[in-house]
PDB file of C-alpha atoms in Angstrom:
ATOM      1  CA  GLY A1311     -27.831  -9.711  15.153  1.00 84.00           C
ATOM      2  CA  ALA A1312     -25.593  -9.356  12.117  1.00 92.00           C
ATOM      3  CA  ILE A1313     -26.037  -8.088   8.572  1.00 94.00           C
ATOM      4  CA  CYS A1314     -23.489  -9.564   6.168  1.00 96.00           C
ATOM      5  CA  ILE A1315     -22.459  -8.478   2.673  1.00 96.00           C
ATOM      6  CA  SER A1316     -23.284 -11.837   1.062  1.00 97.00           C
ATOM      7  CA  LYS A1317     -25.346 -14.942   1.762  1.00 96.00           C
ATOM      8  CA  SER A1318     -22.123 -16.957   1.834  1.00 97.00           C
ATOM      9  CA  VAL A1319     -20.745 -14.881   4.704  1.00 97.00           C
ATOM     10  CA  ALA A1320     -24.094 -15.031   6.517  1.00 96.00           C
ATOM     11  CA  ASP A1321     -24.036 -18.825   6.263  1.00 96.00           C
ATOM     12  CA  GLU A1322     -20.457 -18.939   7.564  1.00 96.00           C
ATOM     13  CA  VAL A1323     -21.331 -16.700  10.525  1.00 95.00           C
ATOM     14  CA  GLY A1324     -24.356 -18.866  11.277  1.00 94.00           C
ATOM     15  CA  ASP A1325     -22.245 -22.025  11.200  1.00 95.00           C
ATOM     16  CA  TRP A1326     -19.647 -20.435  13.510  1.00 94.00           C
ATOM     17  CA  ILE A1327     -22.284 -19.364  16.025  1.00 91.00           C
ATOM     18  CA  LYS A1328     -23.853 -22.829  16.021  1.00 90.00           C
ATOM     19  CA  LYS A1329     -20.459 -24.315  16.766  1.00 91.00           C
ATOM     20  CA  TYR A1330     -18.975 -21.780  19.191  1.00 90.00           C
ATOM     21  CA  GLY A1331     -21.748 -19.398  20.243  1.00 84.00           C
ATOM     22  CA  LYS A1332     -23.233 -19.355  23.719  1.00 80.00           C
ATOM     23  CA  GLN A1333     -26.898 -20.042  24.383  1.00 76.00           C
ATOM     24  CA  LYS A1334     -28.984 -16.859  24.304  1.00 74.00           C
ATOM     25  CA  LEU A1335     -32.511 -16.069  25.464  1.00 69.00           C
ATOM     26  CA  ARG A1336     -33.255 -14.542  22.060  1.00 78.00           C
ATOM     27  CA  PRO A1337     -32.001 -15.825  18.701  1.00 81.00           C
ATOM     28  CA  PHE A1338     -29.033 -14.110  17.048  1.00 86.00           C
ATOM     29  CA  ASN A1339     -30.565 -12.986  13.763  1.00 89.00           C
ATOM     30  CA  ILE A1340     -28.316 -13.110  10.704  1.00 93.00           C
ATOM     31  CA  THR A1341     -29.214 -11.708   7.317  1.00 94.00           C
ATOM     32  CA  TRP A1342     -27.418 -10.298   4.279  1.00 96.00           C
ATOM     33  CA  PHE A1343     -27.462  -7.843   1.383  1.00 96.00           C
ATOM     34  CA  HIS A1344     -25.241  -7.227  -1.648  1.00 96.00           C
ATOM     35  CA  LEU A1345     -22.952  -4.259  -2.230  1.00 94.00           C
ATOM     36  CA  GLY A1346     -23.442  -1.795  -5.066  1.00 92.00           C
ATOM     37  CA  ALA A1347     -21.066  -1.651  -7.993  1.00 87.00           C
ATOM     38  CA  ASP A1348     -21.784   1.433 -10.099  1.00 84.00           C
ATOM     39  CA  VAL A1349     -18.497   3.323  -9.958  1.00 67.00           C
ATOM     40  CA  GLU A1350     -19.847   6.187 -12.069  1.00 66.00           C
ATOM     41  CA  ASN A1351     -22.331   7.055  -9.315  1.00 67.00           C
ATOM     42  CA  SER A1352     -19.618   7.145  -6.663  1.00 69.00           C
ATOM     43  CA  VAL A1353     -16.733   9.630  -6.680  1.00 73.00           C
ATOM     44  CA  PRO A1354     -14.076   7.889  -8.794  1.00 80.00           C
ATOM     45  CA  SER A1355     -10.482   9.009  -8.374  1.00 89.00           C
ATOM     46  CA  GLN A1356      -8.839  10.563 -11.411  1.00 93.00           C
ATOM     47  CA  GLY A1357      -5.398  10.631 -13.008  1.00 94.00           C
ATOM     48  CA  VAL A1358      -3.154   8.330 -15.014  1.00 95.00           C
ATOM     49  CA  PRO A1359       0.654   8.021 -14.878  1.00 95.00           C
ATOM     50  CA  ASP A1360       2.915   9.259 -17.650  1.00 95.00           C
ATOM     51  CA  ASP A1361       3.620   5.717 -18.885  1.00 96.00           C
ATOM     52  CA  ALA A1362      -0.068   4.699 -19.027  1.00 97.00           C
ATOM     53  CA  ASP A1363      -0.284   4.587 -22.835  1.00 97.00           C
ATOM     54  CA  GLU A1364       2.833   2.411 -23.030  1.00 98.00           C
ATOM     55  CA  VAL A1365       1.554   0.011 -20.361  1.00 98.00           C
ATOM     56  CA  LEU A1366      -1.887  -0.233 -21.966  1.00 98.00           C
ATOM     57  CA  LYS A1367      -0.282  -0.974 -25.333  1.00 98.00           C
ATOM     58  CA  GLU A1368       1.783  -3.783 -23.784  1.00 98.00           C
ATOM     59  CA  ILE A1369      -1.310  -5.229 -22.096  1.00 98.00           C
ATOM     60  CA  GLN A1370      -3.127  -5.325 -25.435  1.00 98.00           C
ATOM     61  CA  GLU A1371      -0.189  -7.019 -27.196  1.00 97.00           C
ATOM     62  CA  ARG A1372      -1.134 -10.514 -25.939  1.00 98.00           C
ATOM     63  CA  PRO A1373      -3.795 -12.207 -23.763  1.00 99.00           C
ATOM     64  CA  SER A1374      -3.667 -10.377 -20.434  1.00 99.00           C
ATOM     65  CA  PHE A1375      -4.961 -11.791 -17.165  1.00 99.00           C
ATOM     66  CA  LEU A1376      -5.855  -9.216 -14.533  1.00 99.00           C
ATOM     67  CA  MET A1377      -5.864  -9.495 -10.734  1.00 99.00           C
ATOM     68  CA  VAL A1378      -7.408  -6.663  -8.677  1.00 98.00           C
ATOM     69  CA  GLY A1379      -7.047  -6.312  -4.916  1.00 96.00           C
ATOM     70  CA  THR A1380      -4.588  -5.775  -2.085  1.00 97.00           C
ATOM     71  CA  ILE A1381      -1.737  -8.290  -2.126  1.00 98.00           C
ATOM     72  CA  GLU A1382      -2.367 -10.541   0.880  1.00 97.00           C
ATOM     73  CA  PRO A1383      -1.669 -14.230   1.593  1.00 96.00           C
ATOM     74  CA  ARG A1384      -5.298 -15.320   1.069  1.00 96.00           C
ATOM     75  CA  LYS A1385      -5.664 -13.538  -2.281  1.00 98.00           C
ATOM     76  CA  GLY A1386      -3.819 -16.195  -4.273  1.00 98.00           C
ATOM     77  CA  HIS A1387      -1.158 -13.978  -5.864  1.00 98.00           C
ATOM     78  CA  ALA A1388       1.697 -16.395  -5.096  1.00 98.00           C
ATOM     79  CA  GLN A1389      -0.079 -19.332  -6.730  1.00 99.00           C
ATOM     80  CA  THR A1390      -1.054 -17.203  -9.715  1.00 99.00           C
ATOM     81  CA  LEU A1391       2.454 -15.848 -10.250  1.00 99.00           C
ATOM     82  CA  ALA A1392       3.883 -19.374 -10.050  1.00 99.00           C
ATOM     83  CA  ALA A1393       1.264 -20.588 -12.546  1.00 99.00           C
ATOM     84  CA  PHE A1394       2.245 -17.868 -15.021  1.00 99.00           C
ATOM     85  CA  GLU A1395       5.923 -18.643 -14.551  1.00 99.00           C
ATOM     86  CA  GLN A1396       5.115 -22.181 -15.666  1.00 99.00           C
ATOM     87  CA  LEU A1397       3.060 -20.875 -18.586  1.00 99.00           C
ATOM     88  CA  TRP A1398       5.940 -18.658 -19.721  1.00 99.00           C
ATOM     89  CA  ALA A1399       8.402 -21.544 -19.338  1.00 99.00           C
ATOM     90  CA  ASP A1400       6.086 -23.693 -21.479  1.00 98.00           C
ATOM     91  CA  GLY A1401       5.993 -21.058 -24.218  1.00 98.00           C
ATOM     92  CA  VAL A1402       2.511 -19.670 -23.535  1.00 98.00           C
ATOM     93  CA  ASP A1403       2.749 -15.964 -24.363  1.00 98.00           C
ATOM     94  CA  THR A1404       0.489 -14.175 -21.880  1.00 99.00           C
ATOM     95  CA  ASN A1405       0.575 -11.185 -19.547  1.00 99.00           C
ATOM     96  CA  LEU A1406      -0.144 -11.165 -15.823  1.00 99.00           C
ATOM     97  CA  VAL A1407      -1.360  -7.765 -14.619  1.00 99.00           C
ATOM     98  CA  ILE A1408      -1.601  -7.215 -10.860  1.00 99.00           C
ATOM     99  CA  VAL A1409      -3.402  -4.125  -9.572  1.00 98.00           C
ATOM    100  CA  GLY A1410      -3.193  -3.573  -5.828  1.00 97.00           C
ATOM    101  CA  LYS A1411      -1.120  -2.262  -2.971  1.00 98.00           C
ATOM    102  CA  GLN A1412       1.172  -4.333  -0.790  1.00 98.00           C
ATOM    103  CA  GLY A1413      -0.686  -5.822   2.147  1.00 97.00           C
ATOM    104  CA  TRP A1414       0.549  -7.753   5.157  1.00 95.00           C
ATOM    105  CA  MET A1415       2.789 -10.838   5.417  1.00 96.00           C
ATOM    106  CA  VAL A1416       3.803 -10.808   1.738  1.00 98.00           C
ATOM    107  CA  GLU A1417       7.339  -9.424   1.936  1.00 98.00           C
ATOM    108  CA  GLU A1418       8.866 -12.420   0.155  1.00 98.00           C
ATOM    109  CA  LEU A1419       6.290 -12.262  -2.647  1.00 98.00           C
ATOM    110  CA  ILE A1420       6.790  -8.505  -3.036  1.00 98.00           C
ATOM    111  CA  GLU A1421      10.528  -9.055  -3.412  1.00 98.00           C
ATOM    112  CA  ARG A1422       9.826 -11.677  -6.106  1.00 98.00           C
ATOM    113  CA  LEU A1423       7.637  -9.203  -7.964  1.00 98.00           C
ATOM    114  CA  ARG A1424      10.107  -6.317  -7.745  1.00 98.00           C
ATOM    115  CA  GLN A1425      13.042  -8.454  -8.919  1.00 98.00           C
ATOM    116  CA  HIS A1426      11.152 -10.548 -11.474  1.00 99.00           C
ATOM    117  CA  PRO A1427      12.806 -10.816 -14.917  1.00 99.00           C
ATOM    118  CA  GLU A1428       9.400 -10.452 -16.606  1.00 99.00           C
ATOM    119  CA  LEU A1429       8.472  -7.265 -14.722  1.00 98.00           C
ATOM    120  CA  GLY A1430       7.528  -4.605 -17.254  1.00 97.00           C
ATOM    121  CA  LYS A1431       7.550  -7.201 -20.046  1.00 98.00           C
ATOM    122  CA  ARG A1432       4.827  -9.779 -19.389  1.00 99.00           C
ATOM    123  CA  LEU A1433       4.367  -9.085 -15.678  1.00 99.00           C
ATOM    124  CA  PHE A1434       2.905  -5.762 -14.553  1.00 99.00           C
ATOM    125  CA  TRP A1435       2.339  -4.633 -10.977  1.00 99.00           C
ATOM    126  CA  LEU A1436       0.380  -1.389 -10.676  1.00 98.00           C
ATOM    127  CA  GLU A1437       0.195  -0.053  -7.111  1.00 95.00           C
ATOM    128  CA  GLY A1438      -2.384   2.406  -5.847  1.00 88.00           C
ATOM    129  CA  ILE A1439      -3.776   3.445  -9.220  1.00 95.00           C
ATOM    130  CA  SER A1440      -6.794   5.707  -9.728  1.00 95.00           C
ATOM    131  CA  ASP A1441     -10.283   4.516 -10.656  1.00 91.00           C
ATOM    132  CA  GLU A1442      -9.819   6.223 -14.018  1.00 93.00           C
ATOM    133  CA  TYR A1443      -6.676   4.204 -14.772  1.00 97.00           C
ATOM    134  CA  LEU A1444      -8.254   0.990 -13.459  1.00 95.00           C
ATOM    135  CA  GLU A1445     -11.138   1.470 -15.896  1.00 94.00           C
ATOM    136  CA  LYS A1446      -8.625   1.604 -18.746  1.00 96.00           C
ATOM    137  CA  ILE A1447      -6.806  -1.490 -17.439  1.00 98.00           C
ATOM    138  CA  TYR A1448     -10.076  -3.440 -17.319  1.00 96.00           C
ATOM    139  CA  ALA A1449     -10.878  -2.374 -20.875  1.00 96.00           C
ATOM    140  CA  ALA A1450      -7.436  -3.443 -22.147  1.00 98.00           C
ATOM    141  CA  SER A1451      -7.343  -6.832 -20.397  1.00 99.00           C
ATOM    142  CA  THR A1452      -8.535 -10.204 -21.671  1.00 99.00           C
ATOM    143  CA  CYS A1453      -9.700 -11.950 -18.502  1.00 99.00           C
ATOM    144  CA  LEU A1454     -10.007 -11.390 -14.745  1.00 99.00           C
ATOM    145  CA  VAL A1455      -8.402 -13.922 -12.405  1.00 99.00           C
ATOM    146  CA  ALA A1456     -10.109 -14.049  -8.995  1.00 99.00           C
ATOM    147  CA  ALA A1457      -7.844 -16.415  -7.069  1.00 99.00           C
ATOM    148  CA  SER A1458      -8.742 -15.462  -3.498  1.00 98.00           C
ATOM    149  CA  GLU A1459      -9.224 -18.335  -1.059  1.00 97.00           C
ATOM    150  CA  GLY A1460     -11.767 -16.355   0.960  1.00 95.00           C
ATOM    151  CA  GLU A1461     -13.857 -13.243   0.285  1.00 95.00           C
ATOM    152  CA  GLY A1462     -16.798 -11.374   1.726  1.00 94.00           C
ATOM    153  CA  PHE A1463     -18.201 -10.436  -1.669  1.00 94.00           C
ATOM    154  CA  GLY A1464     -15.938 -10.155  -4.719  1.00 92.00           C
ATOM    155  CA  LEU A1465     -16.465  -6.723  -6.274  1.00 92.00           C
ATOM    156  CA  PRO A1466     -13.823  -7.205  -9.036  1.00 94.00           C
ATOM    157  CA  LEU A1467     -16.027  -9.946 -10.539  1.00 97.00           C
ATOM    158  CA  ILE A1468     -18.824  -7.431 -11.027  1.00 96.00           C
ATOM    159  CA  GLU A1469     -16.427  -4.767 -12.299  1.00 93.00           C
ATOM    160  CA  ALA A1470     -15.184  -7.318 -14.842  1.00 96.00           C
ATOM    161  CA  ALA A1471     -18.741  -8.079 -15.942  1.00 96.00           C
ATOM    162  CA  GLN A1472     -19.400  -4.364 -16.415  1.00 94.00           C
ATOM    163  CA  HIS A1473     -16.521  -4.350 -18.898  1.00 94.00           C
ATOM    164  CA  GLU A1474     -17.713  -7.619 -20.493  1.00 96.00           C
ATOM    165  CA  LEU A1475     -14.441  -9.125 -19.298  1.00 98.00           C
ATOM    166  CA  PRO A1476     -14.439 -12.924 -18.887  1.00 99.00           C
ATOM    167  CA  ILE A1477     -13.692 -14.333 -15.433  1.00 99.00           C
ATOM    168  CA  ILE A1478     -11.577 -17.196 -14.129  1.00 99.00           C
ATOM    169  CA  ALA A1479     -12.437 -17.629 -10.446  1.00 99.00           C
ATOM    170  CA  ARG A1480     -11.495 -19.940  -7.634  1.00 99.00           C
ATOM    171  CA  ASP A1481     -14.369 -22.283  -6.868  1.00 98.00           C
ATOM    172  CA  ILE A1482     -15.471 -20.808  -3.537  1.00 98.00           C
ATOM    173  CA  THR A1483     -19.056 -20.314  -2.402  1.00 97.00           C
ATOM    174  CA  VAL A1484     -19.149 -16.521  -2.532  1.00 98.00           C
ATOM    175  CA  PHE A1485     -17.791 -16.379  -6.092  1.00 98.00           C
ATOM    176  CA  ARG A1486     -20.482 -18.871  -7.133  1.00 98.00           C
ATOM    177  CA  GLU A1487     -23.040 -16.618  -5.438  1.00 98.00           C
ATOM    178  CA  VAL A1488     -21.824 -13.502  -7.254  1.00 97.00           C
ATOM    179  CA  ALA A1489     -20.913 -14.911 -10.680  1.00 98.00           C
ATOM    180  CA  GLY A1490     -22.932 -18.125 -10.997  1.00 98.00           C
ATOM    181  CA  GLU A1491     -22.547 -19.668 -14.446  1.00 98.00           C
ATOM    182  CA  HIS A1492     -20.842 -16.546 -15.796  1.00 98.00           C
ATOM    183  CA  ALA A1493     -17.319 -17.532 -14.681  1.00 99.00           C
ATOM    184  CA  PHE A1494     -14.847 -20.333 -15.410  1.00 99.00           C
ATOM    185  CA  TYR A1495     -13.850 -21.992 -12.133  1.00 99.00           C
ATOM    186  CA  PHE A1496     -10.689 -23.644 -10.854  1.00 99.00           C
ATOM    187  CA  SER A1497      -9.804 -25.391  -7.606  1.00 98.00           C
ATOM    188  CA  GLY A1498      -6.581 -26.471  -5.938  1.00 97.00           C
ATOM    189  CA  VAL A1499      -3.748 -24.419  -4.490  1.00 96.00           C
ATOM    190  CA  GLU A1500      -0.866 -25.751  -6.584  1.00 98.00           C
ATOM    191  CA  PRO A1501       0.419 -23.669  -9.521  1.00 98.00           C
ATOM    192  CA  HIS A1502      -0.234 -26.439 -12.055  1.00 98.00           C
ATOM    193  CA  SER A1503      -3.949 -26.590 -11.160  1.00 98.00           C
ATOM    194  CA  LEU A1504      -4.392 -22.957 -12.195  1.00 99.00           C
ATOM    195  CA  GLU A1505      -1.977 -23.239 -15.121  1.00 99.00           C
ATOM    196  CA  ASN A1506      -3.991 -26.131 -16.585  1.00 98.00           C
ATOM    197  CA  LYS A1507      -7.245 -24.222 -16.206  1.00 99.00           C
ATOM    198  CA  ILE A1508      -5.799 -21.145 -17.922  1.00 99.00           C
ATOM    199  CA  ILE A1509      -4.673 -23.290 -20.851  1.00 99.00           C
ATOM    200  CA  GLU A1510      -8.150 -24.849 -20.971  1.00 99.00           C
ATOM    201  CA  TRP A1511      -9.764 -21.402 -20.814  1.00 99.00           C
ATOM    202  CA  LEU A1512      -7.543 -20.054 -23.615  1.00 99.00           C
ATOM    203  CA  SER A1513      -8.686 -22.929 -25.811  1.00 99.00           C
ATOM    204  CA  LEU A1514     -12.332 -22.092 -25.090  1.00 99.00           C
ATOM    205  CA  TYR A1515     -11.660 -18.383 -25.625  1.00 98.00           C
ATOM    206  CA  LYS A1516     -10.216 -18.970 -29.090  1.00 98.00           C
ATOM    207  CA  THR A1517     -13.496 -20.564 -30.185  1.00 98.00           C
ATOM    208  CA  GLY A1518     -15.714 -18.115 -28.310  1.00 98.00           C
ATOM    209  CA  SER A1519     -17.105 -20.879 -26.090  1.00 98.00           C
ATOM    210  CA  HIS A1520     -15.862 -19.573 -22.730  1.00 98.00           C
ATOM    211  CA  PRO A1521     -18.368 -18.504 -20.037  1.00 98.00           C
ATOM    212  CA  ARG A1522     -19.612 -14.945 -20.613  1.00 98.00           C
ATOM    213  CA  SER A1523     -19.831 -12.356 -17.867  1.00 98.00           C
ATOM    214  CA  GLU A1524     -21.785  -9.584 -19.592  1.00 95.00           C
ATOM    215  CA  THR A1525     -25.228 -10.873 -18.525  1.00 95.00           C
ATOM    216  CA  MET A1526     -24.226 -11.192 -14.866  1.00 97.00           C
ATOM    217  CA  THR A1527     -26.624  -9.324 -12.592  1.00 94.00           C
ATOM    218  CA  TRP A1528     -25.452  -6.705 -10.079  1.00 94.00           C
ATOM    219  CA  LEU A1529     -26.849  -3.903  -7.953  1.00 95.00           C
ATOM    220  CA  THR A1530     -26.384  -0.157  -8.126  1.00 93.00           C
ATOM    221  CA  TRP A1531     -25.525   1.563  -4.839  1.00 91.00           C
ATOM    222  CA  LYS A1532     -29.113   2.856  -4.702  1.00 94.00           C
ATOM    223  CA  GLU A1533     -30.459  -0.676  -5.092  1.00 96.00           C
ATOM    224  CA  SER A1534     -27.947  -1.925  -2.525  1.00 95.00           C
ATOM    225  CA  THR A1535     -29.070   0.764  -0.073  1.00 95.00           C
ATOM    226  CA  ASN A1536     -32.724  -0.153  -0.596  1.00 96.00           C
ATOM    227  CA  GLN A1537     -31.886  -3.814  -0.047  1.00 96.00           C
ATOM    228  CA  LEU A1538     -30.038  -2.945   3.165  1.00 96.00           C
ATOM    229  CA  LEU A1539     -32.910  -0.785   4.437  1.00 95.00           C
ATOM    230  CA  SER A1540     -35.402  -3.522   3.624  1.00 93.00           C
ATOM    231  CA  THR A1541     -33.231  -5.988   5.516  1.00 90.00           C
ATOM    232  CA  LEU A1542     -33.004  -3.651   8.509  1.00 88.00           C
ATOM    233  CA  PHE A1543     -36.782  -3.178   8.654  1.00 83.00           C
ATOM    234  CA  LYS A1544     -37.308  -6.932   8.488  1.00 79.00           C
ATOM    235  CA  GLN A1545     -34.823  -7.335  11.346  1.00 66.00           C
ATOM    236  CA  GLU A1546     -36.683  -4.743  13.441  1.00 61.00           C
ATOM    237  CA  LYS A1547     -40.017  -6.492  12.908  1.00 60.00           C
ATOM    238  CA  SER A1548     -38.537  -9.816  13.986  1.00 59.00           C
ATOM    239  CA  VAL A1549     -37.181  -8.401  17.270  1.00 53.00           C
TER     240      VAL A1549
END
């Protein structure tokens, strides 16, 4: 059997097995649970860089849109950067803040980031920062952008909700599962599709009519563990 970290992933695994799996004498049981998200009950890393106060001040100067996660092709960084380049060209004064290490197959994008004329002005890339610094970045930002084209869960959405930070998320099943009505969704892979949604969101934000994340539900690690154990016991009984 398999235990997945979201119902969306469990459904995807089930669909794959139906399509490609071999016939078995006993059914392949698939179930799921949700991850915990209480950083204070884990062991958060500490430390902030010398320029932290300056960066945080810049982030608070204008609406700042935050991305959190390793830079990989599926995460949507290239589309998001291109969307913000169009916003800047159109005179929309916003920040794009990217938190995450370089991943695989993104060398061209990394070069764009390192050489970008807005780097350190309205574009910020923070690599390998501590949990302590990330907490401050969340608190200083205006909105989380979750642009990934595929995820197992989507922990940054919950971290955003813990900071009462609004969310703009790609319209994929797992983000709907995690955030429900508490996020503003976009679809499409072209820069203009995200750019238009950001402009629309900014208009809603100015009037306080954007979707709110603060009432989003999430589990502590203790609750997540109990859910996992309950799932395991149910699996054992079904065998």
